[in-house]
Amino acid sequence: MHPYRTHTCGDLREADAGSVARLSGWVFHKRDHGGVLFIDLRDHYGVTQIVIHPEKSFFEECQRWRSESVVTVYGRVAARTADTVNADLPTGGVELVVDEVTIQSAADPLPLHLAGEDEGPEETRLRYRFLDLRRERMQRNILLRSRVIASMRRRLTEKGFPEFQTPILTSSSPEGARDYLVPSRVHPGKFYALPQAPQLFKQLLMVSGFDRYFQIAPCFRDEDARADRSPGEFYQLDIEMAFATQDEVFETVEDVLHGVFAEFSDWEIDAAPFVRIPYKEAMLKYGTDKPDLRIPIEIRDVSGVFAASDFNAFRSVVEKGGVVRAIPVKGIADRPRSFFDKMVAFAQGIGSKGLAYLVWQEGKVKGPIFKFLKPEDVDALASQCGVSDGDVLFFVSDKEKPASRIAGEVRHKLGHDLGLIPSGVYKFCWVVDFPMFEYDEELGRVGFSHNPFSMPQGGMQALQEQDPLDVLAYQYDIVCNGCELSSGAIRNHLPEVMYKAFEIAGYPPETVDERFGALIRAFRMGAPPHGGLAPGVDRIVMLLAHETSIREVIAFPMNQRAQDLMMDAPSSVSEKQLRELHIRMQLPHADKPA
RNA sequence: GGGGGCGUAGCUCAAUUGGUUAGAGUCCCGGACUGUCGAUCCGGUGGUUGCGGGUUCGAGCCCCGUCGCUCCCGCCA
């Protein structure tokens, strides 16, 4: 007989009654009646009740077993009597009547409760992650992650995408986030950088003639955390295709993502092809480049109505080049005044000068700005925004960029507070046609809006002839329920177009050669047109697990300050290590240890 | 770097809004109990109220500072 187990703690059924079995697992719940002791023994697969009778020599030893100790028990499987069956457990029809016990590992008292609803403080959960991960929910999440990744691999492999590894120790990339640096022992004063993404390598693989590529790729960025953004490292399903159009990239990814979401969720999922929304339209209708399409509200531009109105506050904004955006909401005219006051306060809190509104109720229109409007203005607003009795229009007026943002946040807040977000639905969309360049207010000049490797729509001609701010890129995002899953692009594989694009963004050719030497050199020696994208694996698993924090789907995440509390990283290193790396410390506060 | 929230027993929380010796559940320790499944019952250990300073006759509560966690802004090609 196996020294540890003949069955897992999820295996035994009534059909096993009468046979002998050996089980190993963690002591979960203990119910000690003095005359009989019940223990729920738990492993990865389930829970089985074991029974220890008082005449056994080891009875008192078992009474002393603390929760989470690991034990091995041997005995006879017995069917439970009808009145003692536990219908909540798959193994609830049987119990193991124990004849031999071995304690494999006695547990100290724990800093966390593993049973019940309470999670405990996140700091403790992270410090004792190995305990936290014993919870059923965490086991489920981490297992889901494993299955999702396996499914992604299978789906891409079936489509003829080979998986490649790319270097972890590479060179610092000049654009983007801060790099994690690794000092070189052999080359004093020089550093490797951990890749922020395998971007350049996957493009070089296309130039190498591999045609297609994917990788479950670790990415490292030294940026601050968010609930949906783990500090330090995260994983992307990195994909690249040669000789592919944007539509072919979309088709491939829709197939994979739809397949993965359908495989691991019962929620309703948009059928492919997913809706495609030009960036400009997304900013107008949803006020964001990652719209949550579950919210049934579409923002409208009503600048024209107010330009011709007698409402000076809005008219003057429009005359100065600003806009007025209307947010129509159905059937909330009967909300109390406090609701509207709360929305106004919210808008002001996010940088709006105010939040005007009109209420269509019982055949009349009212609201703080009603008295400034002519009847034909009100009619125009109603028809342009599709509102009728019972509906409300909120208004935001500002320069275009802040007005879009504020209207978008108000839309989201309304959707959330009014319970307009349906559950059980995944709404996907592509946001396409991102601008190639944008005006950088801080620097006072034109810069890349997204990523300098994208092919401008219209190619060289567009760069030469159009206003840079009008040039669009073959640059796209895929968004699910307001969560950005991925950015991608059809890449710019033409050196001359790349030099021109960088010139517009203010960089001379030498800079391009210096920073992207490997890529430009490769592009001079026969490069296929290519493109791809890289959906975030952690975020996809987070959505599928219905978690709101990305840390819940990562086995060993760092905390918000990029520390691993369990392993105590980052940590100090020895003087010898520093000497070998030619590094001398210069700490911000000499009296404060790091 | 900035803003909001939180910080009381190992864990989850309370403390009549400034008033006697900071309580309860849980965990842990001891005891009772032969059918439980969040077992139950009795008893016990456990606190520099994150830390430092201030106001006050008196501070868990008010003020200032600081540290930690978390959410957000900046940042994330």
PDB file of C-alpha atoms in Angstrom, chain A residues 25-258:
ATOM      1  CA  GLY A  25      -3.970  15.847   4.099  1.00  0.00           C
ATOM      2  CA  TRP A  26      -4.326  18.885   6.288  1.00  0.00           C
ATOM      3  CA  VAL A  27      -6.400  18.932   9.490  1.00  0.00           C
ATOM      4  CA  PHE A  28      -9.218  21.306   8.536  1.00  0.00           C
ATOM      5  CA  HIS A  29     -12.059  21.270  11.072  1.00  0.00           C
ATOM      6  CA  LYS A  30     -11.970  19.278  14.297  1.00  0.00           C
ATOM      7  CA  ARG A  31     -15.102  18.339  16.205  1.00  0.00           C
ATOM      8  CA  ASP A  32     -14.168  16.759  19.513  1.00  0.00           C
ATOM      9  CA  HIS A  33     -17.011  15.121  21.454  1.00  0.00           C
ATOM     10  CA  GLY A  34     -14.754  13.532  24.005  1.00  0.00           C
ATOM     11  CA  GLY A  35     -16.222  10.135  23.187  1.00  0.00           C
ATOM     12  CA  VAL A  36     -15.705  10.505  19.462  1.00  0.00           C
ATOM     13  CA  LEU A  37     -13.512  12.804  17.389  1.00  0.00           C
ATOM     14  CA  PHE A  38     -14.359  13.987  13.887  1.00  0.00           C
ATOM     15  CA  ILE A  39     -11.745  15.564  11.681  1.00  0.00           C
ATOM     16  CA  ASP A  40     -12.304  17.008   8.226  1.00  0.00           C
ATOM     17  CA  LEU A  41      -9.176  16.044   6.347  1.00  0.00           C
ATOM     18  CA  ARG A  42      -8.471  18.339   3.397  1.00  0.00           C
ATOM     19  CA  ASP A  43      -6.212  18.146   0.387  1.00  0.00           C
ATOM     20  CA  HIS A  44      -6.216  19.812  -3.005  1.00  0.00           C
ATOM     21  CA  TYR A  45      -9.008  17.556  -4.214  1.00  0.00           C
ATOM     22  CA  GLY A  46     -11.515  17.767  -1.423  1.00  0.00           C
ATOM     23  CA  VAL A  47     -12.480  17.052   2.165  1.00  0.00           C
ATOM     24  CA  THR A  48     -13.203  13.712   3.794  1.00  0.00           C
ATOM     25  CA  GLN A  49     -14.478  13.180   7.320  1.00  0.00           C
ATOM     26  CA  ILE A  50     -12.407  10.843   9.433  1.00  0.00           C
ATOM     27  CA  VAL A  51     -13.662   9.385  12.716  1.00  0.00           C
ATOM     28  CA  ILE A  52     -11.463   8.455  15.660  1.00  0.00           C
ATOM     29  CA  HIS A  53     -12.904   6.393  18.486  1.00  0.00           C
ATOM     30  CA  PRO A  54     -11.758   6.822  22.097  1.00  0.00           C
ATOM     31  CA  GLU A  55     -10.553   3.274  22.647  1.00  0.00           C
ATOM     32  CA  LYS A  56      -7.746   3.852  20.112  1.00  0.00           C
ATOM     33  CA  SER A  57      -4.294   4.337  21.626  1.00  0.00           C
ATOM     34  CA  PHE A  58      -3.742   7.440  19.502  1.00  0.00           C
ATOM     35  CA  PHE A  59      -7.051   9.105  20.421  1.00  0.00           C
ATOM     36  CA  GLU A  60      -5.522  11.681  22.761  1.00  0.00           C
ATOM     37  CA  GLU A  61      -2.723  12.417  20.311  1.00  0.00           C
ATOM     38  CA  CYS A  62      -5.321  13.219  17.647  1.00  0.00           C
ATOM     39  CA  GLN A  63      -7.204  15.497  20.051  1.00  0.00           C
ATOM     40  CA  ARG A  64      -4.025  17.579  20.276  1.00  0.00           C
ATOM     41  CA  TRP A  65      -3.551  17.918  16.506  1.00  0.00           C
ATOM     42  CA  ARG A  66      -3.762  21.573  15.602  1.00  0.00           C
ATOM     43  CA  SER A  67      -5.465  22.926  12.490  1.00  0.00           C
ATOM     44  CA  GLU A  68      -3.395  22.704   9.315  1.00  0.00           C
ATOM     45  CA  SER A  69      -1.142  19.939  10.595  1.00  0.00           C
ATOM     46  CA  VAL A  70      -0.417  17.356   7.906  1.00  0.00           C
ATOM     47  CA  VAL A  71      -1.357  13.791   8.822  1.00  0.00           C
ATOM     48  CA  THR A  72      -1.709  10.355   7.258  1.00  0.00           C
ATOM     49  CA  VAL A  73      -4.557   8.095   8.389  1.00  0.00           C
ATOM     50  CA  TYR A  74      -5.440   4.505   7.569  1.00  0.00           C
ATOM     51  CA  GLY A  75      -8.738   2.787   8.225  1.00  0.00           C
ATOM     52  CA  ARG A  76     -11.956   1.340   6.887  1.00  0.00           C
ATOM     53  CA  VAL A  77     -14.408   3.307   4.751  1.00  0.00           C
ATOM     54  CA  ALA A  78     -17.859   3.307   6.284  1.00  0.00           C
ATOM     55  CA  ALA A  79     -21.161   4.455   4.827  1.00  0.00           C
ATOM     56  CA  ARG A  80     -22.785   7.070   7.029  1.00  0.00           C
ATOM     57  CA  THR A  81     -26.245   6.495   8.453  1.00  0.00           C
ATOM     58  CA  ALA A  82     -28.968   8.450   6.685  1.00  0.00           C
ATOM     59  CA  ASP A  83     -29.239  11.052   9.459  1.00  0.00           C
ATOM     60  CA  THR A  84     -25.498  11.778   9.471  1.00  0.00           C
ATOM     61  CA  VAL A  85     -24.909  12.193   5.716  1.00  0.00           C
ATOM     62  CA  ASN A  86     -23.429  15.584   4.809  1.00  0.00           C
ATOM     63  CA  ALA A  87     -25.067  16.645   1.564  1.00  0.00           C
ATOM     64  CA  ASP A  88     -22.673  19.605   1.189  1.00  0.00           C
ATOM     65  CA  LEU A  89     -19.658  17.370   0.550  1.00  0.00           C
ATOM     66  CA  PRO A  90     -19.162  15.051  -2.433  1.00  0.00           C
ATOM     67  CA  THR A  91     -17.630  12.606   0.043  1.00  0.00           C
ATOM     68  CA  GLY A  92     -20.420  13.275   2.544  1.00  0.00           C
ATOM     69  CA  GLY A  93     -21.946   9.808   2.253  1.00  0.00           C
ATOM     70  CA  VAL A  94     -18.912   8.144   3.801  1.00  0.00           C
ATOM     71  CA  GLU A  95     -16.291   8.553   6.512  1.00  0.00           C
ATOM     72  CA  LEU A  96     -13.013   6.873   7.280  1.00  0.00           C
ATOM     73  CA  VAL A  97     -12.932   4.998  10.607  1.00  0.00           C
ATOM     74  CA  VAL A  98      -9.316   5.319  11.597  1.00  0.00           C
ATOM     75  CA  ASP A  99      -7.054   2.487  12.791  1.00  0.00           C
ATOM     76  CA  GLU A 100      -3.588   4.035  12.308  1.00  0.00           C
ATOM     77  CA  VAL A 101      -2.337   7.602  12.281  1.00  0.00           C
ATOM     78  CA  THR A 102       0.951   9.317  11.464  1.00  0.00           C
ATOM     79  CA  ILE A 103       1.610  12.981  11.912  1.00  0.00           C
ATOM     80  CA  GLN A 104       3.744  14.167   9.002  1.00  0.00           C
ATOM     81  CA  SER A 105       4.077  17.810  10.010  1.00  0.00           C
ATOM     82  CA  ALA A 106       2.707  19.468  13.135  1.00  0.00           C
ATOM     83  CA  ALA A 107       1.516  23.044  12.519  1.00  0.00           C
ATOM     84  CA  ASP A 108       2.087  26.021  14.780  1.00  0.00           C
ATOM     85  CA  PRO A 109      -0.893  28.292  15.454  1.00  0.00           C
ATOM     86  CA  LEU A 110      -1.572  30.264  12.268  1.00  0.00           C
ATOM     87  CA  PRO A 111      -1.619  34.008  11.653  1.00  0.00           C
ATOM     88  CA  LEU A 112      -4.628  33.573   9.328  1.00  0.00           C
ATOM     89  CA  HIS A 113      -7.954  31.792   9.523  1.00  0.00           C
ATOM     90  CA  LEU A 114      -8.383  29.578   6.518  1.00  0.00           C
ATOM     91  CA  ALA A 115     -12.004  28.668   7.199  1.00  0.00           C
ATOM     92  CA  GLY A 116     -14.854  31.108   6.833  1.00  0.00           C
ATOM     93  CA  GLU A 117     -15.361  34.355   5.015  1.00  0.00           C
ATOM     94  CA  ASP A 118     -12.655  36.491   6.601  1.00  0.00           C
ATOM     95  CA  GLU A 119      -9.647  36.894   4.399  1.00  0.00           C
ATOM     96  CA  GLY A 120      -7.494  38.744   6.865  1.00  0.00           C
ATOM     97  CA  PRO A 121      -5.267  41.703   6.089  1.00  0.00           C
ATOM     98  CA  GLU A 122      -3.641  41.618   2.692  1.00  0.00           C
ATOM     99  CA  GLU A 123      -0.219  42.212   4.202  1.00  0.00           C
ATOM    100  CA  THR A 124      -0.552  39.033   6.264  1.00  0.00           C
ATOM    101  CA  ARG A 125      -1.983  37.155   3.308  1.00  0.00           C
ATOM    102  CA  LEU A 126       1.039  38.088   1.224  1.00  0.00           C
ATOM    103  CA  ARG A 127       3.574  37.379   3.944  1.00  0.00           C
ATOM    104  CA  TYR A 128       2.051  33.929   4.526  1.00  0.00           C
ATOM    105  CA  ARG A 129       1.004  33.378   0.932  1.00  0.00           C
ATOM    106  CA  PHE A 130       1.548  29.625   1.201  1.00  0.00           C
ATOM    107  CA  LEU A 131      -1.273  29.587   3.771  1.00  0.00           C
ATOM    108  CA  ASP A 132      -3.480  31.974   1.836  1.00  0.00           C
ATOM    109  CA  LEU A 133      -3.118  29.791  -1.228  1.00  0.00           C
ATOM    110  CA  ARG A 134      -4.568  26.826   0.690  1.00  0.00           C
ATOM    111  CA  ARG A 135      -7.996  28.447   0.530  1.00  0.00           C
ATOM    112  CA  GLU A 136     -10.375  26.892  -1.936  1.00  0.00           C
ATOM    113  CA  ARG A 137     -10.930  30.184  -3.746  1.00  0.00           C
ATOM    114  CA  MET A 138      -7.199  30.757  -4.270  1.00  0.00           C
ATOM    115  CA  GLN A 139      -6.625  27.164  -5.354  1.00  0.00           C
ATOM    116  CA  ARG A 140      -9.454  27.658  -7.842  1.00  0.00           C
ATOM    117  CA  ASN A 141      -7.983  30.930  -9.141  1.00  0.00           C
ATOM    118  CA  ILE A 142      -4.452  29.648  -9.571  1.00  0.00           C
ATOM    119  CA  LEU A 143      -5.711  26.469 -11.170  1.00  0.00           C
ATOM    120  CA  LEU A 144      -7.903  28.513 -13.501  1.00  0.00           C
ATOM    121  CA  ARG A 145      -4.818  30.468 -14.474  1.00  0.00           C
ATOM    122  CA  SER A 146      -2.998  27.265 -15.302  1.00  0.00           C
ATOM    123  CA  ARG A 147      -5.893  25.970 -17.401  1.00  0.00           C
ATOM    124  CA  VAL A 148      -6.326  29.308 -19.206  1.00  0.00           C
ATOM    125  CA  ILE A 149      -2.649  29.364 -20.129  1.00  0.00           C
ATOM    126  CA  ALA A 150      -2.791  25.747 -21.290  1.00  0.00           C
ATOM    127  CA  SER A 151      -5.826  26.596 -23.397  1.00  0.00           C
ATOM    128  CA  MET A 152      -4.090  29.604 -24.949  1.00  0.00           C
ATOM    129  CA  ARG A 153      -1.091  27.449 -25.810  1.00  0.00           C
ATOM    130  CA  ARG A 154      -3.261  24.751 -27.337  1.00  0.00           C
ATOM    131  CA  ARG A 155      -5.337  27.207 -29.395  1.00  0.00           C
ATOM    132  CA  LEU A 156      -2.318  29.029 -30.806  1.00  0.00           C
ATOM    133  CA  THR A 157      -0.357  25.846 -31.420  1.00  0.00           C
ATOM    134  CA  GLU A 158      -3.337  24.474 -33.354  1.00  0.00           C
ATOM    135  CA  LYS A 159      -3.332  27.622 -35.473  1.00  0.00           C
ATOM    136  CA  GLY A 160       0.282  27.005 -36.397  1.00  0.00           C
ATOM    137  CA  PHE A 161       1.891  29.462 -34.000  1.00  0.00           C
ATOM    138  CA  PRO A 162       5.171  28.162 -32.552  1.00  0.00           C
ATOM    139  CA  GLU A 163       6.161  29.255 -29.037  1.00  0.00           C
ATOM    140  CA  PHE A 164       9.575  30.829 -28.571  1.00  0.00           C
ATOM    141  CA  GLN A 165      11.519  32.078 -25.588  1.00  0.00           C
ATOM    142  CA  THR A 166      13.215  35.437 -25.783  1.00  0.00           C
ATOM    143  CA  PRO A 167      15.958  36.832 -23.541  1.00  0.00           C
ATOM    144  CA  ILE A 168      15.247  37.978 -20.002  1.00  0.00           C
ATOM    145  CA  LEU A 169      18.579  39.756 -19.692  1.00  0.00           C
ATOM    146  CA  THR A 170      18.575  42.264 -22.531  1.00  0.00           C
ATOM    147  CA  SER A 171      19.288  45.910 -23.128  1.00  0.00           C
ATOM    148  CA  SER A 172      17.418  48.920 -21.818  1.00  0.00           C
ATOM    149  CA  SER A 173      14.698  50.139 -24.151  1.00  0.00           C
ATOM    150  CA  PRO A 174      14.643  53.898 -24.471  1.00  0.00           C
ATOM    151  CA  GLU A 175      10.880  54.426 -24.672  1.00  0.00           C
ATOM    152  CA  GLY A 176       8.206  53.509 -22.194  1.00  0.00           C
ATOM    153  CA  ALA A 177       8.271  52.580 -18.576  1.00  0.00           C
ATOM    154  CA  ARG A 178      11.221  52.576 -16.239  1.00  0.00           C
ATOM    155  CA  ASP A 179      13.391  49.493 -16.639  1.00  0.00           C
ATOM    156  CA  TYR A 180      14.516  47.014 -14.045  1.00  0.00           C
ATOM    157  CA  LEU A 181      18.286  47.001 -14.381  1.00  0.00           C
ATOM    158  CA  VAL A 182      20.784  44.236 -13.714  1.00  0.00           C
ATOM    159  CA  PRO A 183      24.425  45.293 -13.324  1.00  0.00           C
ATOM    160  CA  SER A 184      27.047  43.501 -15.366  1.00  0.00           C
ATOM    161  CA  ARG A 185      30.005  41.978 -13.528  1.00  0.00           C
ATOM    162  CA  VAL A 186      31.994  41.485 -16.713  1.00  0.00           C
ATOM    163  CA  HIS A 187      31.363  44.963 -18.095  1.00  0.00           C
ATOM    164  CA  PRO A 188      31.900  47.504 -15.344  1.00  0.00           C
ATOM    165  CA  GLY A 189      29.372  50.322 -15.454  1.00  0.00           C
ATOM    166  CA  LYS A 190      27.069  48.553 -17.875  1.00  0.00           C
ATOM    167  CA  PHE A 191      23.651  47.119 -17.231  1.00  0.00           C
ATOM    168  CA  TYR A 192      21.241  44.624 -18.611  1.00  0.00           C
ATOM    169  CA  ALA A 193      17.566  45.516 -18.517  1.00  0.00           C
ATOM    170  CA  LEU A 194      14.709  43.100 -17.968  1.00  0.00           C
ATOM    171  CA  PRO A 195      12.360  43.316 -20.976  1.00  0.00           C
ATOM    172  CA  GLN A 196       9.276  45.501 -20.608  1.00  0.00           C
ATOM    173  CA  ALA A 197       7.865  43.240 -23.318  1.00  0.00           C
ATOM    174  CA  PRO A 198       9.541  41.042 -25.936  1.00  0.00           C
ATOM    175  CA  GLN A 199       8.519  43.659 -28.524  1.00  0.00           C
ATOM    176  CA  LEU A 200      11.763  43.962 -30.426  1.00  0.00           C
ATOM    177  CA  PHE A 201      12.538  40.255 -30.256  1.00  0.00           C
ATOM    178  CA  LYS A 202       9.198  39.219 -31.668  1.00  0.00           C
ATOM    179  CA  GLN A 203       9.591  41.669 -34.534  1.00  0.00           C
ATOM    180  CA  LEU A 204      13.087  40.320 -35.154  1.00  0.00           C
ATOM    181  CA  LEU A 205      11.667  36.779 -35.197  1.00  0.00           C
ATOM    182  CA  MET A 206       9.384  37.891 -38.038  1.00  0.00           C
ATOM    183  CA  VAL A 207      12.377  39.334 -39.865  1.00  0.00           C
ATOM    184  CA  SER A 208      14.053  35.966 -39.229  1.00  0.00           C
ATOM    185  CA  GLY A 209      11.352  34.353 -41.323  1.00  0.00           C
ATOM    186  CA  PHE A 210       9.421  32.425 -38.649  1.00  0.00           C
ATOM    187  CA  ASP A 211       6.114  33.785 -39.955  1.00  0.00           C
ATOM    188  CA  ARG A 212       4.213  33.410 -36.669  1.00  0.00           C
ATOM    189  CA  TYR A 213       5.109  33.488 -33.007  1.00  0.00           C
ATOM    190  CA  PHE A 214       3.593  33.392 -29.576  1.00  0.00           C
ATOM    191  CA  GLN A 215       4.896  33.296 -26.044  1.00  0.00           C
ATOM    192  CA  ILE A 216       3.470  33.411 -22.543  1.00  0.00           C
ATOM    193  CA  ALA A 217       5.921  36.201 -21.934  1.00  0.00           C
ATOM    194  CA  PRO A 218       7.047  37.661 -18.619  1.00  0.00           C
ATOM    195  CA  CYS A 219       7.234  41.457 -18.782  1.00  0.00           C
ATOM    196  CA  PHE A 220       9.004  43.681 -16.296  1.00  0.00           C
ATOM    197  CA  ARG A 221       8.166  47.323 -15.706  1.00  0.00           C
ATOM    198  CA  ASP A 222       9.253  49.454 -12.795  1.00  0.00           C
ATOM    199  CA  GLU A 223       5.982  51.342 -12.490  1.00  0.00           C
ATOM    200  CA  ASP A 224       3.553  51.909  -9.643  1.00  0.00           C
ATOM    201  CA  ALA A 225       0.791  49.403  -8.976  1.00  0.00           C
ATOM    202  CA  ARG A 226      -2.952  49.555  -9.449  1.00  0.00           C
ATOM    203  CA  ALA A 227      -5.675  47.074  -8.595  1.00  0.00           C
ATOM    204  CA  ASP A 228      -5.450  45.722 -12.143  1.00  0.00           C
ATOM    205  CA  ARG A 229      -1.722  46.228 -12.502  1.00  0.00           C
ATOM    206  CA  SER A 230       0.801  44.199 -10.593  1.00  0.00           C
ATOM    207  CA  PRO A 231       4.054  45.974  -9.865  1.00  0.00           C
ATOM    208  CA  GLY A 232       7.237  44.528 -11.225  1.00  0.00           C
ATOM    209  CA  GLU A 233       6.237  41.671 -13.424  1.00  0.00           C
ATOM    210  CA  PHE A 234       3.239  40.374 -15.311  1.00  0.00           C
ATOM    211  CA  TYR A 235       2.513  38.031 -18.193  1.00  0.00           C
ATOM    212  CA  GLN A 236       1.355  38.684 -21.715  1.00  0.00           C
ATOM    213  CA  LEU A 237       0.105  36.312 -24.369  1.00  0.00           C
ATOM    214  CA  ASP A 238       2.523  37.792 -26.875  1.00  0.00           C
ATOM    215  CA  ILE A 239       1.555  37.216 -30.504  1.00  0.00           C
ATOM    216  CA  GLU A 240       3.088  38.334 -33.796  1.00  0.00           C
ATOM    217  CA  MET A 241       2.242  37.477 -37.427  1.00  0.00           C
ATOM    218  CA  ALA A 242       4.106  38.162 -40.675  1.00  0.00           C
ATOM    219  CA  PHE A 243       2.309  39.182 -43.880  1.00  0.00           C
ATOM    220  CA  ALA A 244      -0.831  39.804 -41.846  1.00  0.00           C
ATOM    221  CA  THR A 245      -3.425  42.520 -42.191  1.00  0.00           C
ATOM    222  CA  GLN A 246      -5.052  44.131 -39.195  1.00  0.00           C
ATOM    223  CA  ASP A 247      -8.201  42.124 -39.898  1.00  0.00           C
ATOM    224  CA  GLU A 248      -6.258  38.861 -39.863  1.00  0.00           C
ATOM    225  CA  VAL A 249      -4.719  39.730 -36.507  1.00  0.00           C
ATOM    226  CA  PHE A 250      -8.198  40.516 -35.181  1.00  0.00           C
ATOM    227  CA  GLU A 251      -9.621  37.286 -36.527  1.00  0.00           C
ATOM    228  CA  THR A 252      -6.888  35.216 -34.887  1.00  0.00           C
ATOM    229  CA  VAL A 253      -7.188  36.930 -31.535  1.00  0.00           C
ATOM    230  CA  GLU A 254     -10.981  36.936 -31.523  1.00  0.00           C
ATOM    231  CA  ASP A 255     -10.908  33.225 -32.098  1.00  0.00           C
ATOM    232  CA  VAL A 256      -8.475  32.627 -29.239  1.00  0.00           C
ATOM    233  CA  LEU A 257     -10.093  35.011 -26.755  1.00  0.00           C
ATOM    234  CA  HIS A 258     -13.666  34.025 -27.555  1.00  0.00           C
TER     235      HIS A 258
END
